[in-house]
Amino acid sequence: MKTKLLLIALTLFVTTACSGEPPPAPATVTATPSSSAPAGPDAKTVAWLDGVCGAVYGYMKASNDYASKQRSGTEVTRGALKEELGIRAGFAGKVVDELTALPPSPIPGGDAVRKSLVDQYAAARDAATAGKRQLEKSGNDAAMDAAIKAMDATQKPITETPDLMPALKIDTQELMAAAAEAKKCAPA
């Protein structure tokens, strides 16, 4: 009988111990697979490229548009040369301002390319400004020769500006996507 009582007590104990609240279910974690679609080009890179291309290609377009509106075969006068140097100094100065206003480059080596471009366009701006100033001071042959050399200097950015995409080393898929998205880098 003692064994029966002990067995009943043990059964009651086990039943009571096991009849408590069930333990909470483990928290479920839903794993979502990563998207295999690319996120698209980096907006900062696109904006930076648009800024560089817009400045450089904008100069080329403005310069070409201005040149195409000039009458050919007219005599170069001191006044006409002064005016042209002032306009071309303005075009080059605009490029310098636009490039200088850009944030740091998100492209490795981009700031070095930008600095080279700023130096090149600043030289053109400064040459045009100096040539114009010489013409304002004197109309002699030396001033006219200096002004003509200054005009040549304003053409250097057009002839010496490297192709921007190779210069910026646009050679990864991400950078190529950003360059394709940069509207001002598209050929006009």
mmCIF file of C-alpha atoms in Angstrom:
data_model
loop_
_atom_site.group_PDB
_atom_site.id
_atom_site.type_symbol
_atom_site.label_atom_id
_atom_site.label_comp_id
_atom_site.label_asym_id
_atom_site.label_seq_id
_atom_site.Cartn_x
_atom_site.Cartn_y
_atom_site.Cartn_z
ATOM 1 C CA MET A 1 0.000 0.000 0.000
ATOM 2 C CA LYS A 2 2.844 2.309 0.713
ATOM 3 C CA THR A 3 4.084 1.764 -2.800
ATOM 4 C CA LYS A 4 0.653 2.555 -4.164
ATOM 5 C CA LEU A 5 0.547 5.772 -2.194
ATOM 6 C CA LEU A 6 4.024 6.631 -3.253
ATOM 7 C CA LEU A 7 3.110 5.909 -6.861
ATOM 8 C CA ILE A 8 -0.034 8.059 -6.630
ATOM 9 C CA ALA A 9 1.934 10.884 -4.987
ATOM 10 C CA LEU A 10 4.579 10.679 -7.652
ATOM 11 C CA THR A 11 1.952 10.650 -10.388
ATOM 12 C CA LEU A 12 0.258 13.672 -8.840
ATOM 13 C CA PHE A 13 3.573 15.436 -8.533
ATOM 14 C CA VAL A 14 4.520 14.756 -12.146
ATOM 15 C CA THR A 15 1.047 15.698 -13.364
ATOM 16 C CA THR A 16 1.091 18.925 -11.349
ATOM 17 C CA ALA A 17 4.626 19.828 -12.413
ATOM 18 C CA CYS A 18 3.843 19.208 -16.058
ATOM 19 C CA SER A 19 0.452 20.867 -16.073
ATOM 20 C CA GLY A 20 1.875 24.383 -15.680
ATOM 21 C CA GLU A 21 1.719 27.007 -18.415
ATOM 22 C CA PRO A 22 3.378 25.876 -21.563
ATOM 23 C CA PRO A 23 6.572 27.734 -22.342
ATOM 24 C CA PRO A 24 6.182 30.549 -24.843
ATOM 25 C CA ALA A 25 6.767 29.646 -28.435
ATOM 26 C CA PRO A 26 10.064 30.807 -29.822
ATOM 27 C CA ALA A 27 9.884 34.132 -31.627
ATOM 28 C CA THR A 28 9.536 33.709 -35.344
ATOM 29 C CA VAL A 29 11.983 35.512 -37.541
ATOM 30 C CA THR A 30 11.014 36.065 -41.127
ATOM 31 C CA ALA A 31 14.031 36.112 -43.390
ATOM 32 C CA THR A 32 13.482 37.973 -46.607
ATOM 33 C CA PRO A 33 15.855 37.124 -49.410
ATOM 34 C CA SER A 34 18.062 39.960 -50.541
ATOM 35 C CA SER A 35 16.981 41.532 -53.784
ATOM 36 C CA SER A 36 19.136 40.530 -56.689
ATOM 37 C CA ALA A 37 18.104 43.614 -58.656
ATOM 38 C CA PRO A 38 20.658 46.452 -58.518
ATOM 39 C CA ALA A 39 19.676 49.460 -56.407
ATOM 40 C CA GLY A 40 20.497 51.886 -59.202
ATOM 41 C CA PRO A 41 23.318 54.397 -59.475
ATOM 42 C CA ASP A 42 24.357 56.472 -56.501
ATOM 43 C CA ALA A 43 22.546 59.827 -56.652
ATOM 44 C CA LYS A 44 25.593 61.747 -55.376
ATOM 45 C CA THR A 45 27.791 60.275 -58.079
ATOM 46 C CA VAL A 46 25.219 61.088 -60.768
ATOM 47 C CA ALA A 47 24.903 64.682 -59.506
ATOM 48 C CA TRP A 48 28.686 65.136 -59.347
ATOM 49 C CA LEU A 49 29.151 63.802 -62.875
ATOM 50 C CA ASP A 50 26.345 66.057 -64.115
ATOM 51 C CA GLY A 51 28.138 69.010 -62.520
ATOM 52 C CA VAL A 52 31.490 68.244 -64.145
ATOM 53 C CA CYS A 53 30.041 67.405 -67.552
ATOM 54 C CA GLY A 54 27.648 70.345 -67.452
ATOM 55 C CA ALA A 55 30.460 72.785 -66.737
ATOM 56 C CA VAL A 56 32.927 71.463 -69.314
ATOM 57 C CA TYR A 57 30.499 70.630 -72.093
ATOM 58 C CA GLY A 58 28.573 73.822 -71.337
ATOM 59 C CA TYR A 59 31.731 75.841 -72.056
ATOM 60 C CA MET A 60 32.281 74.033 -75.316
ATOM 61 C CA LYS A 61 28.684 74.554 -76.388
ATOM 62 C CA ALA A 62 28.631 78.239 -75.361
ATOM 63 C CA SER A 63 31.936 78.855 -77.120
ATOM 64 C CA ASN A 64 30.823 77.105 -80.299
ATOM 65 C CA ASP A 65 27.420 78.825 -80.280
ATOM 66 C CA TYR A 66 29.078 82.212 -79.839
ATOM 67 C CA ALA A 67 31.599 81.525 -82.615
ATOM 68 C CA SER A 68 28.885 80.378 -85.014
ATOM 69 C CA LYS A 69 27.014 83.679 -84.541
ATOM 70 C CA GLN A 70 30.061 85.766 -85.462
ATOM 71 C CA ARG A 71 30.335 87.046 -88.984
ATOM 72 C CA SER A 72 33.267 85.631 -90.841
ATOM 73 C CA GLY A 73 35.534 87.752 -92.962
ATOM 74 C CA THR A 74 35.192 90.872 -90.821
ATOM 75 C CA GLU A 75 38.204 92.851 -89.750
ATOM 76 C CA VAL A 76 39.320 92.246 -86.191
ATOM 77 C CA THR A 77 39.127 95.578 -84.400
ATOM 78 C CA ARG A 78 40.332 96.507 -80.989
ATOM 79 C CA GLY A 79 36.748 96.956 -79.772
ATOM 80 C CA ALA A 80 35.526 93.644 -81.202
ATOM 81 C CA LEU A 81 38.495 91.790 -79.740
ATOM 82 C CA LYS A 82 37.971 93.415 -76.345
ATOM 83 C CA GLU A 83 34.330 92.365 -76.381
ATOM 84 C CA GLU A 84 35.124 88.816 -77.423
ATOM 85 C CA LEU A 85 37.812 88.428 -74.780
ATOM 86 C CA GLY A 86 35.366 89.626 -72.137
ATOM 87 C CA ILE A 87 32.739 87.117 -73.268
ATOM 88 C CA ARG A 88 35.214 84.249 -73.391
ATOM 89 C CA ALA A 89 36.625 85.168 -69.979
ATOM 90 C CA GLY A 90 33.048 84.981 -68.705
ATOM 91 C CA PHE A 91 32.527 81.528 -70.244
ATOM 92 C CA ALA A 92 35.738 80.197 -68.673
ATOM 93 C CA GLY A 93 35.010 81.883 -65.346
ATOM 94 C CA LYS A 94 31.619 80.188 -65.230
ATOM 95 C CA VAL A 95 33.284 76.777 -65.626
ATOM 96 C CA VAL A 96 35.739 77.564 -62.822
ATOM 97 C CA ASP A 97 32.888 78.646 -60.541
ATOM 98 C CA GLU A 98 30.756 75.595 -61.336
ATOM 99 C CA LEU A 99 33.607 73.126 -60.865
ATOM 100 C CA THR A 100 34.757 74.799 -57.657
ATOM 101 C CA ALA A 101 31.220 74.680 -56.224
ATOM 102 C CA LEU A 102 30.998 70.896 -56.586
ATOM 103 C CA PRO A 103 31.269 68.771 -53.430
ATOM 104 C CA PRO A 104 34.202 66.379 -53.054
ATOM 105 C CA SER A 105 34.221 63.705 -55.715
ATOM 106 C CA PRO A 106 32.588 60.374 -54.887
ATOM 107 C CA ILE A 107 34.768 58.880 -57.641
ATOM 108 C CA PRO A 108 38.330 57.881 -56.728
ATOM 109 C CA GLY A 109 40.684 60.332 -58.452
ATOM 110 C CA GLY A 110 37.806 62.621 -59.451
ATOM 111 C CA ASP A 111 39.079 65.564 -57.419
ATOM 112 C CA ALA A 112 42.439 65.460 -59.224
ATOM 113 C CA VAL A 113 40.670 65.551 -62.599
ATOM 114 C CA ARG A 114 38.479 68.406 -61.410
ATOM 115 C CA LYS A 115 41.505 70.370 -60.141
ATOM 116 C CA SER A 116 43.229 69.919 -63.496
ATOM 117 C CA LEU A 117 40.112 71.208 -65.275
ATOM 118 C CA VAL A 118 39.813 74.179 -62.894
ATOM 119 C CA ASP A 119 43.465 75.058 -63.536
ATOM 120 C CA GLN A 120 42.993 74.813 -67.292
ATOM 121 C CA TYR A 121 39.854 76.982 -67.392
ATOM 122 C CA ALA A 122 41.262 79.462 -64.866
ATOM 123 C CA ALA A 123 44.290 79.917 -67.143
ATOM 124 C CA ALA A 124 41.973 80.602 -70.087
ATOM 125 C CA ARG A 125 39.905 83.050 -68.031
ATOM 126 C CA ASP A 126 42.978 84.853 -66.734
ATOM 127 C CA ALA A 127 44.568 85.078 -70.196
ATOM 128 C CA ALA A 128 41.374 86.515 -71.682
ATOM 129 C CA THR A 129 41.030 89.003 -68.830
ATOM 130 C CA ALA A 130 44.671 90.103 -69.156
ATOM 131 C CA GLY A 131 44.385 90.424 -72.947
ATOM 132 C CA LYS A 132 41.264 92.535 -72.606
ATOM 133 C CA ARG A 133 42.938 94.725 -69.982
ATOM 134 C CA GLN A 134 45.940 95.314 -72.270
ATOM 135 C CA LEU A 135 43.635 96.388 -75.077
ATOM 136 C CA GLU A 136 41.851 98.797 -72.751
ATOM 137 C CA LYS A 137 45.150 100.395 -71.760
ATOM 138 C CA SER A 138 46.651 100.612 -75.223
ATOM 139 C CA GLY A 139 45.668 99.890 -78.757
ATOM 140 C CA ASN A 140 49.198 99.455 -80.059
ATOM 141 C CA ASP A 141 50.390 96.431 -82.011
ATOM 142 C CA ALA A 142 51.873 94.747 -78.928
ATOM 143 C CA ALA A 143 48.503 94.900 -77.162
ATOM 144 C CA MET A 144 46.742 93.515 -80.232
ATOM 145 C CA ASP A 145 49.278 90.666 -80.453
ATOM 146 C CA ALA A 146 48.790 89.890 -76.756
ATOM 147 C CA ALA A 147 45.015 89.937 -77.221
ATOM 148 C CA ILE A 148 45.239 87.492 -80.125
ATOM 149 C CA LYS A 149 47.419 85.180 -77.994
ATOM 150 C CA ALA A 150 44.811 85.482 -75.261
ATOM 151 C CA MET A 151 42.160 84.384 -77.753
ATOM 152 C CA ASP A 152 44.265 81.314 -78.511
ATOM 153 C CA ALA A 153 44.425 80.592 -74.781
ATOM 154 C CA THR A 154 40.608 80.590 -74.602
ATOM 155 C CA GLN A 155 40.593 77.820 -77.218
ATOM 156 C CA LYS A 156 42.975 75.552 -75.296
ATOM 157 C CA PRO A 157 40.277 74.112 -73.032
ATOM 158 C CA ILE A 158 38.357 73.052 -76.116
ATOM 159 C CA THR A 159 41.334 71.362 -77.718
ATOM 160 C CA GLU A 160 43.057 70.074 -74.588
ATOM 161 C CA THR A 161 40.184 68.916 -72.373
ATOM 162 C CA PRO A 162 40.463 65.158 -72.098
ATOM 163 C CA ASP A 163 37.519 62.893 -72.768
ATOM 164 C CA LEU A 164 35.968 63.050 -69.316
ATOM 165 C CA MET A 165 34.819 59.443 -68.882
ATOM 166 C CA PRO A 166 38.249 57.837 -69.431
ATOM 167 C CA ALA A 167 39.934 60.652 -67.480
ATOM 168 C CA LEU A 168 37.613 59.957 -64.533
ATOM 169 C CA LYS A 169 38.265 56.213 -64.868
ATOM 170 C CA ILE A 170 34.606 55.282 -65.265
ATOM 171 C CA ASP A 171 35.401 51.577 -65.353
ATOM 172 C CA THR A 172 33.103 49.799 -62.874
ATOM 173 C CA GLN A 173 29.501 48.765 -63.414
ATOM 174 C CA GLU A 174 28.359 51.206 -60.704
ATOM 175 C CA LEU A 175 30.233 54.146 -62.241
ATOM 176 C CA MET A 176 29.074 53.264 -65.752
ATOM 177 C CA ALA A 177 25.470 53.205 -64.515
ATOM 178 C CA ALA A 178 25.974 56.614 -62.847
ATOM 179 C CA ALA A 179 27.539 58.065 -65.997
ATOM 180 C CA ALA A 180 24.662 56.729 -68.084
ATOM 181 C CA GLU A 181 22.208 58.385 -65.689
ATOM 182 C CA ALA A 182 24.075 61.744 -65.746
ATOM 183 C CA LYS A 183 22.113 63.584 -68.443
ATOM 184 C CA LYS A 184 24.739 66.297 -68.989
ATOM 185 C CA CYS A 185 27.374 63.652 -69.796
ATOM 186 C CA ALA A 186 25.396 62.347 -72.759
ATOM 187 C CA PRO A 187 26.661 63.428 -76.143
ATOM 188 C CA ALA A 188 24.643 66.373 -77.416
#
